[in-house]
Short mmCIF file of C-alpha atoms in Angstrom, two decimals:
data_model
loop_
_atom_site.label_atom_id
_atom_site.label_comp_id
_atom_site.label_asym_id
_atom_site.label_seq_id
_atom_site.Cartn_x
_atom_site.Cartn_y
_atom_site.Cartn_z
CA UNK C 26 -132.88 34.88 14.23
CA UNK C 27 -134.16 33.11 11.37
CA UNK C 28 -133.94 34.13 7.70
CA UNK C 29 -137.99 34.09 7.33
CA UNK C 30 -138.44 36.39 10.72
CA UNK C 31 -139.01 40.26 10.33
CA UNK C 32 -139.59 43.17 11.86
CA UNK C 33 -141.48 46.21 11.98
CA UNK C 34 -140.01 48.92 9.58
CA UNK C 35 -138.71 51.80 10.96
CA UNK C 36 -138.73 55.39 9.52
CA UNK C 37 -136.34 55.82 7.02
CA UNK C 38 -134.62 58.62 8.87
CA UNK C 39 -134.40 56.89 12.10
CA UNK C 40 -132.55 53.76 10.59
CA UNK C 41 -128.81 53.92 10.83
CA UNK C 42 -126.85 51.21 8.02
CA UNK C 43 -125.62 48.32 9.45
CA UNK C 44 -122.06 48.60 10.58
CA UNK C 45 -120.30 45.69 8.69
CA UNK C 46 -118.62 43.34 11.53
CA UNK C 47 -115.58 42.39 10.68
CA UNK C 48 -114.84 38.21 11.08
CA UNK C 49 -112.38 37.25 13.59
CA UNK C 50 -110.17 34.36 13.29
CA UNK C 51 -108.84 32.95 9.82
CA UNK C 52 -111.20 33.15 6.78
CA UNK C 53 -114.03 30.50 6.18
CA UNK C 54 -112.94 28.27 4.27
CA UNK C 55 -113.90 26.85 0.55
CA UNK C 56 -115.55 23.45 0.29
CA UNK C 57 -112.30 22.49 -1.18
CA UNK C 58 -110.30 23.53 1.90
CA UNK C 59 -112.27 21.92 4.65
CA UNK C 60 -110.36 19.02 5.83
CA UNK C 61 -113.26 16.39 6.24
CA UNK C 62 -110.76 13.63 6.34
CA UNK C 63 -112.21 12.19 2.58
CA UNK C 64 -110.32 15.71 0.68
CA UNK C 65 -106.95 14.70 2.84
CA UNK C 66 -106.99 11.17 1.13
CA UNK C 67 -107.55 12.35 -2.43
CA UNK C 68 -104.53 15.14 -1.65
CA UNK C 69 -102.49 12.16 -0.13
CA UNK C 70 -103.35 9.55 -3.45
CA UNK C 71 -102.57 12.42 -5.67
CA UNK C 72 -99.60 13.74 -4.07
CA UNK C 73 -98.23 9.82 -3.99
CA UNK C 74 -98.73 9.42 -7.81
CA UNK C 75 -97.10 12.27 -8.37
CA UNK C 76 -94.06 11.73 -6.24
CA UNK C 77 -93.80 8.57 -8.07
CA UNK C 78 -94.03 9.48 -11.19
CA UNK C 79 -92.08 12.81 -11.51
CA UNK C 80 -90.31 12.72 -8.48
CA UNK C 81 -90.43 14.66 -4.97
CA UNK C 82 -88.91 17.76 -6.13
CA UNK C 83 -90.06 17.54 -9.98
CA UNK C 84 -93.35 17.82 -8.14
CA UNK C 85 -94.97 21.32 -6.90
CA UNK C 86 -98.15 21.38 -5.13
CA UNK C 87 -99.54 23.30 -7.51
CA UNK C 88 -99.39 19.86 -9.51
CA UNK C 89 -101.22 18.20 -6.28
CA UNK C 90 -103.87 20.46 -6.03
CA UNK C 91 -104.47 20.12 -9.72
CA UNK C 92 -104.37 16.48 -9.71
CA UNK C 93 -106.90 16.51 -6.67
CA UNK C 94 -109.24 18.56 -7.83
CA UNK C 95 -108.78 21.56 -5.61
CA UNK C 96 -107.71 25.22 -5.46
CA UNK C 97 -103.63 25.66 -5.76
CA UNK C 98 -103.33 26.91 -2.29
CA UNK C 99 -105.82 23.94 -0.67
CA UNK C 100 -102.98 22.03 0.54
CA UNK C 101 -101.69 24.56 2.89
CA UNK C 102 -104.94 24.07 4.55
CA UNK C 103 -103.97 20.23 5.30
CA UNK C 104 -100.10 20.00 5.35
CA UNK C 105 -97.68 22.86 6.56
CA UNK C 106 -95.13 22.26 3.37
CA UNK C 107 -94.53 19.90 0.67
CA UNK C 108 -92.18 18.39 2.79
CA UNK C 109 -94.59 17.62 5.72
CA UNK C 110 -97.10 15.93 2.56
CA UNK C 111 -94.41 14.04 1.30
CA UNK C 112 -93.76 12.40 5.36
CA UNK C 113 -97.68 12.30 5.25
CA UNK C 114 -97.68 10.03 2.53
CA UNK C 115 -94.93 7.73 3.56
CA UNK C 116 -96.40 7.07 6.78
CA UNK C 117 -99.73 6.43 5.63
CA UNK C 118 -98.18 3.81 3.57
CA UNK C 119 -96.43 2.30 6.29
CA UNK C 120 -99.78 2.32 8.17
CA UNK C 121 -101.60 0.80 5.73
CA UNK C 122 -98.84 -1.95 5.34
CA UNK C 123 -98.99 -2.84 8.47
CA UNK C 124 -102.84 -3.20 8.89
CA UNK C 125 -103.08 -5.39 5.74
CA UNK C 126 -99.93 -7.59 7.09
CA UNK C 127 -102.13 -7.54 11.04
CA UNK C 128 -105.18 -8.98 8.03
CA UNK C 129 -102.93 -12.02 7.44
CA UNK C 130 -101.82 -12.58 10.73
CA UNK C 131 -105.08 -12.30 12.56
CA UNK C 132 -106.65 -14.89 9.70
CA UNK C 133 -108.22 -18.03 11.75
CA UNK C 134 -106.55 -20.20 9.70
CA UNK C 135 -102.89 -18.56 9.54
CA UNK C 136 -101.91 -20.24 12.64
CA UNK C 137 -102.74 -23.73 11.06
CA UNK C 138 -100.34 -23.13 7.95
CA UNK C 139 -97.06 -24.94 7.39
CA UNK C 140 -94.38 -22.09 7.85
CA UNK C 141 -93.83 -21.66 4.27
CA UNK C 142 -96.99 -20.93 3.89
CA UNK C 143 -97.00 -18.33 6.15
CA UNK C 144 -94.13 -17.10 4.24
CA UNK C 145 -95.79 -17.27 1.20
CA UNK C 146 -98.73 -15.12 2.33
CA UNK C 147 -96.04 -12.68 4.07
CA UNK C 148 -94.85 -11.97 0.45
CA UNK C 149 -98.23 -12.22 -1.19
CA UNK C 150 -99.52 -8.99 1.11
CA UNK C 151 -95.90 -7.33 0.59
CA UNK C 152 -96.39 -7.15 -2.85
CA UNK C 153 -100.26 -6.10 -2.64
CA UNK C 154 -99.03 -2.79 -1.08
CA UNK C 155 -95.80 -2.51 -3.19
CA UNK C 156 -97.60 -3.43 -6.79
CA UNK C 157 -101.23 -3.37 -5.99
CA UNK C 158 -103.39 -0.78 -8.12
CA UNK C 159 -103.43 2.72 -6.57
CA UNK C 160 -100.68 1.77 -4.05
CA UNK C 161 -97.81 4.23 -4.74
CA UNK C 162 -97.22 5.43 -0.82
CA UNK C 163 -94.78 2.86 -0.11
CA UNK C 164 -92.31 2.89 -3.50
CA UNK C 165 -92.76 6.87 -2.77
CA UNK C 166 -91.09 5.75 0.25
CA UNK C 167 -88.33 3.57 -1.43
CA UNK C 168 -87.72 6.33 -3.85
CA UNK C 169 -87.78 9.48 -1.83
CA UNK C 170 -86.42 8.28 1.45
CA UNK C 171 -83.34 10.75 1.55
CA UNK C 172 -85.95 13.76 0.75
CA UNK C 173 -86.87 13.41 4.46
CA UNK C 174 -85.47 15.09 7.81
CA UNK C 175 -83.70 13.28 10.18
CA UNK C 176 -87.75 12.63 12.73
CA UNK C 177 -89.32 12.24 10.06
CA UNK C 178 -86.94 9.17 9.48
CA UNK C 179 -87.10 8.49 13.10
CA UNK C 180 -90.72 7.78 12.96
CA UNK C 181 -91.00 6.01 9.94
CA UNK C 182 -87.95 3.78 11.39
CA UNK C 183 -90.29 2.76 13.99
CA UNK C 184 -93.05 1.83 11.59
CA UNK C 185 -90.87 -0.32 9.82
CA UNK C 186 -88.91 -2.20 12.57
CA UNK C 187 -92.59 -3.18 13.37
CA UNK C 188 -93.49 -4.53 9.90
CA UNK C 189 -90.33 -6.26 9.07
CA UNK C 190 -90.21 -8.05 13.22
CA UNK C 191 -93.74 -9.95 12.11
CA UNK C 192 -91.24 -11.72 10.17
CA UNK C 193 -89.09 -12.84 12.13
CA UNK C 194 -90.91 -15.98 14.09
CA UNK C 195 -91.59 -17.35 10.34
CA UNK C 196 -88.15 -16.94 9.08
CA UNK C 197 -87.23 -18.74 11.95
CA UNK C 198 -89.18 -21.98 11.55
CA UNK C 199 -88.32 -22.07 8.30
CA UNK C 200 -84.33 -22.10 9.19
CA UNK C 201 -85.26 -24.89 12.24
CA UNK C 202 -87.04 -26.95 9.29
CA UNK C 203 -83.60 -26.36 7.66
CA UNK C 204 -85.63 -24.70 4.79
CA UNK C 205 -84.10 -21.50 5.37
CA UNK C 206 -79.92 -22.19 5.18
CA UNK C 207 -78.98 -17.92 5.98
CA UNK C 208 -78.99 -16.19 8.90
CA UNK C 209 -82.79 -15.20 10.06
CA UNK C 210 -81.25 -11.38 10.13
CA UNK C 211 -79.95 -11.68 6.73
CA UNK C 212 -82.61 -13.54 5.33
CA UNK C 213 -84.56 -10.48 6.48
CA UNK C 214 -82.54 -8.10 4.69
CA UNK C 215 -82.34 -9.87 1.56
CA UNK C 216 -86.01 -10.66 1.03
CA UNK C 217 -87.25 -7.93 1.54
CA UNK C 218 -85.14 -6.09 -0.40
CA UNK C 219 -85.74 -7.91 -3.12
CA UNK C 220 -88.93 -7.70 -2.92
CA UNK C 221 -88.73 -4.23 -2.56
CA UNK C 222 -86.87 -3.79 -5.72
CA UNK C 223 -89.71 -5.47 -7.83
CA UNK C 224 -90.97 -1.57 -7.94
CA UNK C 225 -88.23 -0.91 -10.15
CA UNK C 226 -89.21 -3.52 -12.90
CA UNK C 227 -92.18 -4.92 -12.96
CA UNK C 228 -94.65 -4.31 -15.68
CA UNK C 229 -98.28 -5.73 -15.46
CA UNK C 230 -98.53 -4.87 -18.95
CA UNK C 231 -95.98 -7.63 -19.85
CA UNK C 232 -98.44 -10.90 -19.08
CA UNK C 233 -96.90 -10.96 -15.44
CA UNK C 234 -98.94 -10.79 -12.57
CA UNK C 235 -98.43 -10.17 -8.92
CA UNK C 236 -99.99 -13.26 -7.62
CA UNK C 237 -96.97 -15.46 -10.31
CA UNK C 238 -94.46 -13.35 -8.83
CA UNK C 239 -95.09 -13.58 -5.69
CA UNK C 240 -95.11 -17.65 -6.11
CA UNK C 241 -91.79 -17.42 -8.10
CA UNK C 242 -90.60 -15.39 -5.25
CA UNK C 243 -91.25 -17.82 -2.34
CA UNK C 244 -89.43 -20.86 -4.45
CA UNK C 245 -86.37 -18.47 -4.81
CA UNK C 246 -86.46 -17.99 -1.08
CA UNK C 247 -86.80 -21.53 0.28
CA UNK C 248 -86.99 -24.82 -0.28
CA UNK C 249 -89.81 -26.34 0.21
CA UNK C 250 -90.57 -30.04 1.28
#
């Protein structure tokens, strides 16, 4: 029935109130609440600037829902804890590191490039997701990493075996050009944790820019010829 429909009126003695029916299930829920996928992204940005900046367990989700615009108790509605948001976040920043390295790779002309090249634009998308504006999911990763339990770890292990084997093949021309003189495992290890550490220092606000370091980085690495 229809809001605009009616029906006859009956005598007031022979009409009985409405009995109130009582909802079943959990309570509607707010606007705020309803997990449309676009409210779960602002709680994940939010909670991954926060994490960042004040720490996992400075951080409440009171502070989240604030920071997202929603009620305190919204982010029950998406995540079972604090601790299942703070896994949320790290794996959507492993996610999104690995689509924007597939970006790279899949380019037409990526296949054409000299290997350090391909190097170079390995490290140039690194950094993107480690210093790029709004992209705090993976250093929340790098800073938070022992805040997790021992699947969580599990999964995200996976992720990053994947990331870090695209690699590999480059690393490898480059040490058959004899422009790489380390081990292609160690070589691994040591770039990328180097590059990793950048989220420690760098400051855009000191004339530096990502696109610099990421050239300054690549001439550390290798030698070119």
């Amino acid at each position: 029935m229809t809001p605009t429909e009616t029906l006859p009126a009956a005598p007031a003695e022979d009409v009985a109130p409405p009995e109130a029916k009582r909802p079943r299930g959990r309570p509607r829920k707010t606007e705020d609440e309803r997990d449309d996928g676009n409210r779960r992204h602002e709680l994940l940005k939010a909670a991954a600037q926060l994490f960042r900046r004040q720490g996992f367990a400075a951080t409440t989700t009171r502070d989240i829902a604030n920071a997202a615009g929603m009620q305190s108790g919204s982010p029950f509605y998406h995540f079972k804890s604090k601790d299942a948001l703070l896994f949320a976040v790290m794996e959507a920043g492993m996610h999104s590191a690995l689509a924007n390295q597939q970006r790279v790779l899949g380019d037409a002309a990526y296949a054409a490039l000299s290997p350090a090249d391909k190097l170079r634009r390995l490290v140039h998308a690194h950094f993107e997701v480690l210093l790029g504006p709004g992209n705090d999911f993976v250093p929340v990763m790098l800073y938070e990493w022992r805040s997790l339990q021992r699947p969580q770890r599990k999964v995200l292990h996976k992720l990053i075996a994947d990331y870090e084997a695209l690699w590999m093949p480059v690393l490898q021309a480059l040490q058959n050009s004899g422009q790489l003189k380390a081990p292609v495992g160690v070589a691994r290890l040591l770039i990328l944790g180097a590059l990793n550490w950048s989220v420690q220092w760098f400051d855009p606000a000191k004339g530096a820019t990502v696109e610099a370091l990421g050239e300054h980085a690549v001439a550390m690495f290798i030698q070119e010829v």
